[in-house]
CSV table of C-alpha atoms in Angstrom, one decimal:
chain,number,residue,atom,x,y,z
A,1,MET,CA,15.9,-22.0,-9.4
A,2,ALA,CA,12.8,-24.0,-8.5
A,3,ALA,CA,14.2,-25.3,-5.3
A,4,TYR,CA,14.9,-21.6,-4.3
A,5,ILE,CA,11.3,-20.5,-5.4
A,6,ILE,CA,9.8,-23.3,-3.4
A,7,ARG,CA,11.8,-22.4,-0.2
A,8,ARG,CA,11.0,-18.9,-0.7
A,9,ILE,CA,7.1,-19.6,-0.9
A,10,LEU,CA,7.5,-22.1,2.2
A,11,LEU,CA,9.1,-19.3,4.1
A,12,MET,CA,6.0,-17.1,3.2
A,13,VAL,CA,4.1,-19.2,5.4
A,14,PRO,CA,5.4,-18.3,9.1
A,15,THR,CA,5.9,-14.5,7.8
A,16,ILE,CA,2.5,-13.8,7.0
A,17,LEU,CA,1.4,-16.0,9.9
A,18,GLY,CA,3.4,-13.5,12.3
A,19,ILE,CA,1.9,-10.5,10.4
A,20,MET,CA,-1.5,-11.6,10.9
A,21,ALA,CA,-0.7,-12.8,14.7
A,22,LEU,CA,0.7,-9.4,15.1
A,23,SER,CA,-2.6,-7.5,14.1
A,24,PHE,CA,-4.8,-9.7,15.6
A,25,LEU,CA,-3.2,-9.0,19.3
A,26,LEU,CA,-3.3,-5.6,18.6
A,27,VAL,CA,-6.7,-5.3,17.9
A,28,GLN,CA,-7.1,-7.3,21.1
A,29,PHE,CA,-5.9,-4.7,23.0
A,30,ALA,CA,-7.2,-1.5,20.6
A,31,PRO,CA,-10.0,0.5,22.2
A,32,GLY,CA,-13.4,0.5,20.9
A,33,GLY,CA,-14.9,-2.4,18.7
A,34,PRO,CA,-18.1,-3.5,16.6
A,35,VAL,CA,-19.8,-4.2,19.9
A,36,GLU,CA,-19.4,-0.7,21.4
A,37,ARG,CA,-19.9,0.8,17.9
A,38,ILE,CA,-23.7,-0.6,18.4
A,39,ILE,CA,-24.0,0.3,21.6
A,40,ALA,CA,-22.7,4.1,20.7
A,41,GLN,CA,-25.4,4.2,17.6
A,42,LEU,CA,-27.9,3.2,20.0
A,43,SER,CA,-26.8,5.7,22.5
A,44,GLY,CA,-26.7,8.2,20.2
A,45,THR,CA,-22.7,9.1,21.2
A,46,GLU,CA,-19.8,8.3,19.0
A,47,ILE,CA,-17.1,5.9,19.6
A,48,SER,CA,-14.0,7.3,21.0
A,49,ALA,CA,-10.6,6.0,21.8
A,50,THR,CA,-11.7,5.0,25.4
A,51,ALA,CA,-15.0,3.3,24.4
A,52,ARG,CA,-13.8,0.1,25.9
A,53,ILE,CA,-13.1,-0.2,29.5
A,54,GLY,CA,-11.1,-2.7,30.7
A,55,GLY,CA,-12.0,-3.1,34.1
A,56,SER,CA,-14.4,-1.7,36.4
A,57,SER,CA,-14.2,1.0,39.3
A,58,GLY,CA,-14.8,0.8,42.6
A,59,GLY,CA,-18.5,2.6,41.9
A,60,ASP,CA,-19.1,0.5,39.1
A,61,MET,CA,-18.2,-2.5,41.4
A,62,ALA,CA,-20.7,-1.3,44.1
A,63,GLN,CA,-23.7,-0.7,41.3
A,64,ALA,CA,-22.9,-3.9,40.0
A,65,THR,CA,-23.5,-5.5,43.3
A,66,ALA,CA,-26.6,-3.7,43.8
A,67,SER,CA,-28.2,-4.2,40.5
A,68,GLY,CA,-27.1,-7.6,39.7
A,69,PHE,CA,-25.9,-9.3,36.7
A,70,ASP,CA,-27.4,-6.9,34.5
A,71,ALA,CA,-24.6,-4.1,35.6
A,72,ALA,CA,-22.0,-7.0,35.8
A,73,LEU,CA,-22.6,-7.7,32.0
A,74,ASN,CA,-23.0,-4.1,31.0
A,75,SER,CA,-19.8,-2.8,32.8
A,76,LYS,CA,-17.6,-4.0,30.4
A,77,TYR,CA,-18.9,-1.3,27.7
A,78,ARG,CA,-19.6,2.2,28.4
A,79,GLY,CA,-22.9,3.2,27.3
A,80,ALA,CA,-24.5,0.1,27.4
A,81,ARG,CA,-25.9,0.1,31.2
A,82,GLY,CA,-29.5,-0.2,30.7
A,83,LEU,CA,-29.7,-2.2,27.5
A,84,ASP,CA,-30.9,-5.7,27.9
A,85,PRO,CA,-28.0,-8.4,28.5
A,86,GLU,CA,-29.4,-10.8,26.2
A,87,PHE,CA,-29.4,-8.0,23.5
A,88,ILE,CA,-25.6,-7.6,24.3
A,89,LYS,CA,-24.8,-11.5,24.4
A,90,GLN,CA,-26.4,-11.7,20.9
A,91,LEU,CA,-24.2,-8.8,19.5
A,92,GLU,CA,-20.9,-10.7,21.1
A,93,VAL,CA,-22.7,-14.1,19.3
A,94,GLN,CA,-22.7,-11.9,16.0
A,95,PHE,CA,-19.3,-10.9,16.0
A,96,GLY,CA,-17.8,-14.2,17.3
A,97,PHE,CA,-16.6,-12.3,20.4
A,98,ASP,CA,-18.4,-15.1,22.4
A,99,LYS,CA,-15.4,-17.5,21.7
A,100,PRO,CA,-11.7,-17.5,23.2
A,101,TRP,CA,-9.2,-15.4,21.0
A,102,TYR,CA,-7.3,-18.4,19.9
A,103,GLU,CA,-10.4,-19.9,18.7
A,104,ARG,CA,-11.1,-16.9,16.7
A,105,PHE,CA,-7.5,-16.4,15.4
A,106,GLY,CA,-7.3,-20.0,14.1
A,107,LYS,CA,-10.8,-20.0,12.3
A,108,MET,CA,-9.4,-16.7,10.6
A,109,ILE,CA,-6.1,-18.5,9.6
A,110,TRP,CA,-8.1,-21.2,8.3
A,111,ASP,CA,-10.6,-19.2,6.0
A,112,TYR,CA,-7.7,-16.9,5.0
A,113,ALA,CA,-6.0,-19.5,3.7
A,114,ARG,CA,-8.6,-20.4,1.5
A,115,PHE,CA,-9.2,-16.7,0.6
A,116,ASP,CA,-12.6,-16.9,2.5
A,117,PHE,CA,-12.2,-13.7,4.2
A,118,GLY,CA,-15.7,-13.3,5.4
A,119,THR,CA,-18.4,-10.8,5.3
A,120,SER,CA,-18.3,-7.2,6.7
A,121,TYR,CA,-19.4,-6.3,9.8
A,122,PHE,CA,-21.5,-2.8,8.7
A,123,ARG,CA,-21.5,-3.4,4.4
A,124,ASP,CA,-23.5,-7.0,4.9
A,125,VAL,CA,-20.8,-7.7,1.7
A,126,SER,CA,-18.4,-10.3,1.0
A,127,VAL,CA,-15.1,-8.8,2.0
A,128,LEU,CA,-13.5,-10.5,-1.0
A,129,ASP,CA,-15.7,-8.7,-3.3
A,130,LEU,CA,-15.1,-5.4,-1.8
A,131,ILE,CA,-11.1,-5.9,-2.1
A,132,ILE,CA,-11.7,-6.9,-5.4
A,133,GLU,CA,-13.7,-4.0,-6.1
A,134,LYS,CA,-11.4,-1.4,-4.7
A,135,LEU,CA,-8.0,-3.3,-5.9
A,136,PRO,CA,-7.8,-1.5,-9.3
A,137,VAL,CA,-7.8,1.9,-8.3
A,138,SER,CA,-4.8,1.2,-5.8
A,139,ILE,CA,-3.1,-0.7,-8.8
A,140,SER,CA,-3.8,2.0,-11.4
A,141,LEU,CA,-2.1,4.7,-9.1
A,142,GLY,CA,1.0,2.5,-8.2
A,143,LEU,CA,1.7,1.5,-11.8
A,144,TRP,CA,0.8,4.9,-13.1
A,145,ALA,CA,3.3,6.5,-10.8
A,146,THR,CA,6.1,3.8,-11.1
A,147,LEU,CA,5.9,3.8,-14.7
A,148,ILE,CA,6.0,7.7,-14.9
A,149,SER,CA,8.7,7.8,-12.3
A,150,TYR,CA,11.4,5.4,-14.5
A,151,LEU,CA,10.5,7.4,-17.7
A,152,ILE,CA,11.9,10.6,-15.7
A,153,SER,CA,14.2,9.3,-13.4
A,154,ILE,CA,16.3,6.7,-15.9
A,155,PRO,CA,17.3,9.1,-18.5
A,156,LEU,CA,17.5,12.0,-15.9
A,157,GLY,CA,20.1,9.7,-13.9
A,158,ILE,CA,22.1,9.1,-16.8
A,159,ARG,CA,22.3,13.0,-17.9
A,160,LYS,CA,23.5,13.4,-14.2
A,161,ALA,CA,26.0,10.9,-14.4
A,162,MET,CA,27.5,11.8,-18.1
A,163,THR,CA,27.6,15.3,-16.7
A,164,ASP,CA,28.8,14.5,-13.2
A,165,GLY,CA,29.8,17.5,-11.3
A,166,SER,CA,28.3,20.1,-14.1
A,167,LYS,CA,25.6,22.6,-13.1
A,168,PHE,CA,22.7,21.0,-14.5
A,169,ASP,CA,24.0,18.3,-12.1
A,170,LEU,CA,24.3,20.4,-9.0
A,171,TRP,CA,20.7,22.3,-9.3
A,172,SER,CA,19.1,18.8,-10.2
A,173,SER,CA,20.2,17.1,-7.6
A,174,ALA,CA,18.9,20.1,-5.5
A,175,VAL,CA,15.7,19.8,-6.8
A,176,ILE,CA,15.5,15.8,-6.2
A,177,ILE,CA,16.7,16.4,-2.5
A,178,VAL,CA,13.7,18.9,-1.9
A,179,GLY,CA,11.4,16.5,-3.6
A,180,TYR,CA,12.5,13.5,-1.6
A,181,ALA,CA,12.7,15.5,1.9
A,182,ILE,CA,8.8,16.7,1.2
A,183,PRO,CA,6.7,14.2,1.9
A,184,GLY,CA,3.8,13.2,-0.8
A,185,PHE,CA,0.9,14.0,1.1
A,186,LEU,CA,2.3,17.6,1.3
A,187,PHE,CA,2.6,18.2,-2.4
A,188,ALA,CA,-0.9,16.3,-2.5
A,189,VAL,CA,-2.2,19.3,-0.6
A,190,LEU,CA,-0.2,21.8,-2.6
A,191,LEU,CA,-1.8,20.5,-5.7
A,192,ILE,CA,-5.5,21.0,-4.4
A,193,VAL,CA,-4.8,24.0,-3.1
A,194,LEU,CA,-3.4,25.1,-6.6
A,195,PHE,CA,-4.9,23.5,-9.2
A,196,ALA,CA,-8.4,21.6,-7.6
A,197,GLY,CA,-10.3,24.7,-6.5
A,198,GLY,CA,-8.2,25.7,-3.7
A,199,SER,CA,-7.0,29.3,-3.4
A,200,TYR,CA,-5.9,29.6,-6.9
A,201,TYR,CA,-7.4,27.5,-10.2
A,202,ASN,CA,-10.1,25.0,-10.9
A,203,ILE,CA,-8.4,23.1,-13.5
A,204,PHE,CA,-8.5,19.3,-12.2
A,205,PRO,CA,-11.4,17.6,-10.3
A,206,LEU,CA,-10.9,16.6,-6.7
A,207,ARG,CA,-12.6,13.2,-6.2
A,208,GLY,CA,-12.8,10.1,-8.3
A,209,LEU,CA,-11.0,8.3,-11.0
A,210,THR,CA,-14.1,9.3,-13.8
A,211,SER,CA,-16.7,11.6,-14.1
A,212,ASP,CA,-20.4,10.7,-13.6
A,213,ASP,CA,-21.2,10.7,-16.8
A,214,TRP,CA,-17.9,8.6,-17.8
A,215,SER,CA,-20.1,5.4,-18.9
A,216,ASP,CA,-22.0,7.7,-21.8
A,217,MET,CA,-18.5,8.8,-23.6
A,218,ASN,CA,-16.7,7.4,-26.3
A,219,TRP,CA,-13.7,5.5,-26.1
A,220,ALA,CA,-11.4,8.5,-26.5
A,221,MET,CA,-13.1,10.8,-24.3
A,222,LYS,CA,-13.3,8.0,-21.6
A,223,ALA,CA,-9.4,7.9,-21.8
A,224,VAL,CA,-9.1,11.8,-21.6
A,225,ASP,CA,-11.5,12.0,-18.5
A,226,TYR,CA,-9.6,9.2,-16.9
A,227,LEU,CA,-5.9,10.8,-17.2
A,228,TRP,CA,-7.8,14.3,-16.3
A,229,HIS,CA,-8.9,12.7,-13.1
A,230,ILE,CA,-5.7,10.9,-12.1
A,231,ALA,CA,-3.0,13.8,-12.8
A,232,LEU,CA,-2.9,14.8,-9.4
A,233,PRO,CA,-2.7,12.1,-7.6
A,234,VAL,CA,-0.2,10.5,-9.5
A,235,THR,CA,1.9,13.8,-10.1
A,236,ALA,CA,2.0,13.8,-6.1
A,237,LEU,CA,3.3,10.3,-6.1
A,238,VAL,CA,5.8,10.9,-8.6
A,239,ILE,CA,7.4,13.8,-7.1
A,240,SER,CA,8.3,12.4,-4.2
A,241,SER,CA,9.4,8.9,-5.4
A,242,PHE,CA,11.3,9.7,-8.5
A,243,ALA,CA,14.3,10.8,-6.6
A,244,THR,CA,15.3,7.9,-5.2
A,245,THR,CA,15.5,6.0,-8.7
A,246,SER,CA,17.4,9.1,-10.2
A,247,LEU,CA,20.3,9.0,-7.8
A,248,LEU,CA,20.5,5.3,-8.1
A,249,THR,CA,20.6,5.5,-11.8
A,250,LYS,CA,23.6,8.1,-11.8
A,251,ASN,CA,25.6,6.3,-8.9
A,252,SER,CA,25.3,2.8,-11.0
A,253,PHE,CA,26.1,4.6,-14.2
A,254,LEU,CA,29.3,6.3,-12.5
A,255,ASP,CA,30.1,3.1,-10.7
A,256,GLU,CA,30.2,1.1,-14.4
A,257,ILE,CA,31.9,3.9,-16.4
A,258,LYS,CA,35.1,3.9,-14.0
A,259,LYS,CA,35.6,0.1,-15.1
A,260,GLN,CA,38.0,-1.5,-16.9
A,261,TYR,CA,36.0,-2.8,-20.0
A,262,VAL,CA,34.8,0.8,-20.4
A,263,THR,CA,38.3,2.2,-20.9
A,264,THR,CA,39.0,-1.0,-23.3
A,265,ALA,CA,36.2,-0.1,-25.3
A,266,ARG,CA,37.0,3.6,-25.4
A,267,ALA,CA,40.6,2.5,-26.3
A,268,LYS,CA,39.1,0.3,-29.3
A,269,GLY,CA,37.7,3.5,-30.8
A,270,LEU,CA,34.1,3.6,-29.8
A,271,ASP,CA,32.4,6.9,-29.6
A,272,GLU,CA,30.4,8.0,-26.3
A,273,LYS,CA,27.1,6.9,-27.2
A,274,GLN,CA,28.2,3.0,-28.0
A,275,VAL,CA,30.3,2.8,-24.9
A,276,LEU,CA,27.6,3.9,-23.2
A,277,TYR,CA,24.3,2.2,-24.7
A,278,GLY,CA,26.5,-1.0,-26.1
A,279,HIS,CA,28.5,-1.6,-22.5
A,280,VAL,CA,27.5,0.1,-20.0
A,281,PHE,CA,23.6,0.4,-20.1
A,282,ARG,CA,22.7,-3.0,-19.7
A,283,ASN,CA,25.3,-3.2,-16.6
A,284,ALA,CA,24.1,-0.5,-15.0
A,285,MET,CA,20.6,-0.9,-15.7
A,286,LEU,CA,20.4,-4.3,-13.9
A,287,ILE,CA,19.5,-3.0,-10.3
A,288,ILE,CA,17.1,-0.2,-11.5
A,289,ILE,CA,15.1,-3.0,-13.8
A,290,ALA,CA,15.6,-5.6,-10.8
A,291,GLY,CA,14.0,-2.8,-8.5
A,292,PHE,CA,10.7,-2.1,-10.6
A,293,PRO,CA,8.6,-4.6,-8.6
A,294,GLY,CA,9.7,-3.1,-5.3
A,295,ALA,CA,8.9,0.6,-6.8
A,296,PHE,CA,6.1,-0.3,-7.6
A,297,ILE,CA,4.8,-2.0,-4.5
A,298,GLY,CA,6.1,0.8,-2.8
A,299,ALA,CA,4.0,3.2,-4.6
A,300,PHE,CA,1.2,0.9,-4.3
A,301,PHE,CA,1.3,1.3,-0.5
A,302,THR,CA,1.8,4.9,-0.6
A,303,GLY,CA,-1.0,5.7,-2.7
A,304,SER,CA,-3.3,3.3,-1.1
A,305,LEU,CA,-2.7,4.6,2.8
A,306,LEU,CA,-2.1,8.5,1.6
A,307,ILE,CA,-3.2,9.3,-1.7
A,308,GLU,CA,-6.3,7.9,-1.9
A,309,GLN,CA,-7.5,9.5,1.4
A,310,ILE,CA,-6.4,13.3,0.3
A,311,PHE,CA,-8.0,12.8,-3.2
A,312,SER,CA,-11.0,10.6,-2.1
A,313,LEU,CA,-10.3,7.8,-4.3
A,314,ASP,CA,-12.5,4.6,-3.7
A,315,GLY,CA,-9.4,2.2,-3.7
A,316,LEU,CA,-8.0,-0.5,-0.9
A,317,GLY,CA,-6.4,2.5,0.9
A,318,LEU,CA,-9.4,4.5,1.4
A,319,LEU,CA,-11.4,1.2,2.5
A,320,SER,CA,-8.9,0.0,4.9
A,321,TYR,CA,-8.9,3.5,6.7
A,322,GLU,CA,-12.8,3.7,6.9
A,323,SER,CA,-12.4,0.0,8.0
A,324,ILE,CA,-10.4,0.9,10.9
A,325,VAL,CA,-12.5,3.9,11.9
A,326,ASN,CA,-15.8,1.8,11.7
A,327,ARG,CA,-13.8,-1.2,13.7
A,328,ASP,CA,-15.0,-3.5,10.8
A,329,TYR,CA,-12.3,-6.2,11.5
A,330,PRO,CA,-12.9,-8.6,8.6
A,331,VAL,CA,-12.1,-5.9,6.3
A,332,VAL,CA,-9.0,-4.8,8.1
A,333,PHE,CA,-7.5,-8.1,8.5
A,334,ALA,CA,-8.2,-9.0,4.8
A,335,THR,CA,-6.3,-6.0,3.6
A,336,VAL,CA,-3.4,-6.2,6.0
A,337,TYR,CA,-3.5,-10.0,4.6
A,338,VAL,CA,-3.6,-8.9,0.8
A,339,PHE,CA,-0.9,-5.9,1.7
A,340,GLY,CA,1.3,-8.5,3.2
A,341,LEU,CA,1.1,-11.1,1.0
A,342,MET,CA,1.6,-9.1,-2.1
A,343,GLY,CA,4.6,-7.5,-0.5
A,344,LEU,CA,6.2,-11.1,0.1
A,345,LEU,CA,5.2,-11.9,-3.5
A,346,ILE,CA,6.8,-9.1,-4.9
A,347,ALA,CA,9.8,-9.3,-2.9
A,348,LEU,CA,10.1,-13.0,-4.6
A,349,LEU,CA,9.5,-11.7,-8.1
A,350,SER,CA,12.3,-8.6,-7.7
A,351,ASP,CA,14.8,-11.6,-7.0
A,352,LEU,CA,13.7,-13.5,-9.9
A,353,THR,CA,14.1,-10.1,-12.1
A,354,TYR,CA,17.6,-10.0,-11.3
A,355,THR,CA,18.0,-13.2,-13.2
A,356,TRP,CA,16.1,-12.5,-15.9
A,357,VAL,CA,18.4,-9.2,-16.3
A,358,ASP,CA,21.5,-10.9,-15.6
A,359,PRO,CA,21.5,-14.7,-16.3
A,360,ARG,CA,24.8,-14.8,-14.3
A,361,ILE,CA,23.4,-14.6,-11.1
A,362,ASP,CA,22.4,-17.7,-9.4
A,363,PHE,CA,20.2,-18.1,-6.3
A,364,GLU,CA,20.0,-21.7,-6.6
A,365,SER,CA,23.5,-21.8,-4.6
A,366,ARG,CA,22.6,-19.0,-2.1
A,367,GLU,CA,21.3,-19.7,1.3
A,368,VAL,CA,17.5,-17.9,1.4
């Protein structure tokens, strides 16, 4: 097992390099940038999707010839014409754009290998400190959503397997399919409209994980306040995520119930509960339990990228979105790196969970 773990860890290196290289390449061709954002702020205009100009038109070239070096330099940036060329140069040096792309990429990889993510362009705060500050919110959403989803899905899946073909199985399958088909963010919007001050009721708060006076509450009130705030976002995540686990649980139990050892156990006189929980349960739950890490990271990603924005939760997903909009590249690349690394580690943990649930599984003799 140790050799397998080492091989998997070594394979993470080229994988994360590929993720970062692709992200870096996309940013090079993306319109706009931190220099353009500063220029837009100085000129009183907003950055648009066409802020970066890849080349110059014939009119621009004529103006560059007429006005010399100033126009030629500023033609790279829309709105920069008339600004001091030295100021533009200082901006490029400040953001590191005076160096070739391969030098910038190499430095980024070397720094990230040491978890040195640098400083945010526009917050003047360490990127690592920002991630550490925002990460608990995203983890909290992902963990609660996964736990509640499993607490609903496993009993529901077992009940569906034991009553396969019944009315309960049919109508519950219809509900599950509807929940699976509708995206979680649509449920989130619906919950806001219904219960968070939309067109109907104003029961739950719309923003944040705690109230403003949370620090003045006792521990019991803090717990209630926290659960009150996460009720809607976690519900939105659970509704759209428990469908897969429920159907997987049902199919896994149905597959085990049809096997010969179950028939033998029944022939020995064991009742259905003894057969189900004494023989079927462990084998059927193998794939469910082993998939817990993957389900958590799935809920973690979904919560970060969508639910945090809808409910204005100050987590890693909202930070990533704001950083992309503001062209804060150190934060953008750092969050991509963290998401990628966590995904790879969770994938390894998922494999290791298989061996913990069923020691008969041996990855040592398997090719990675």
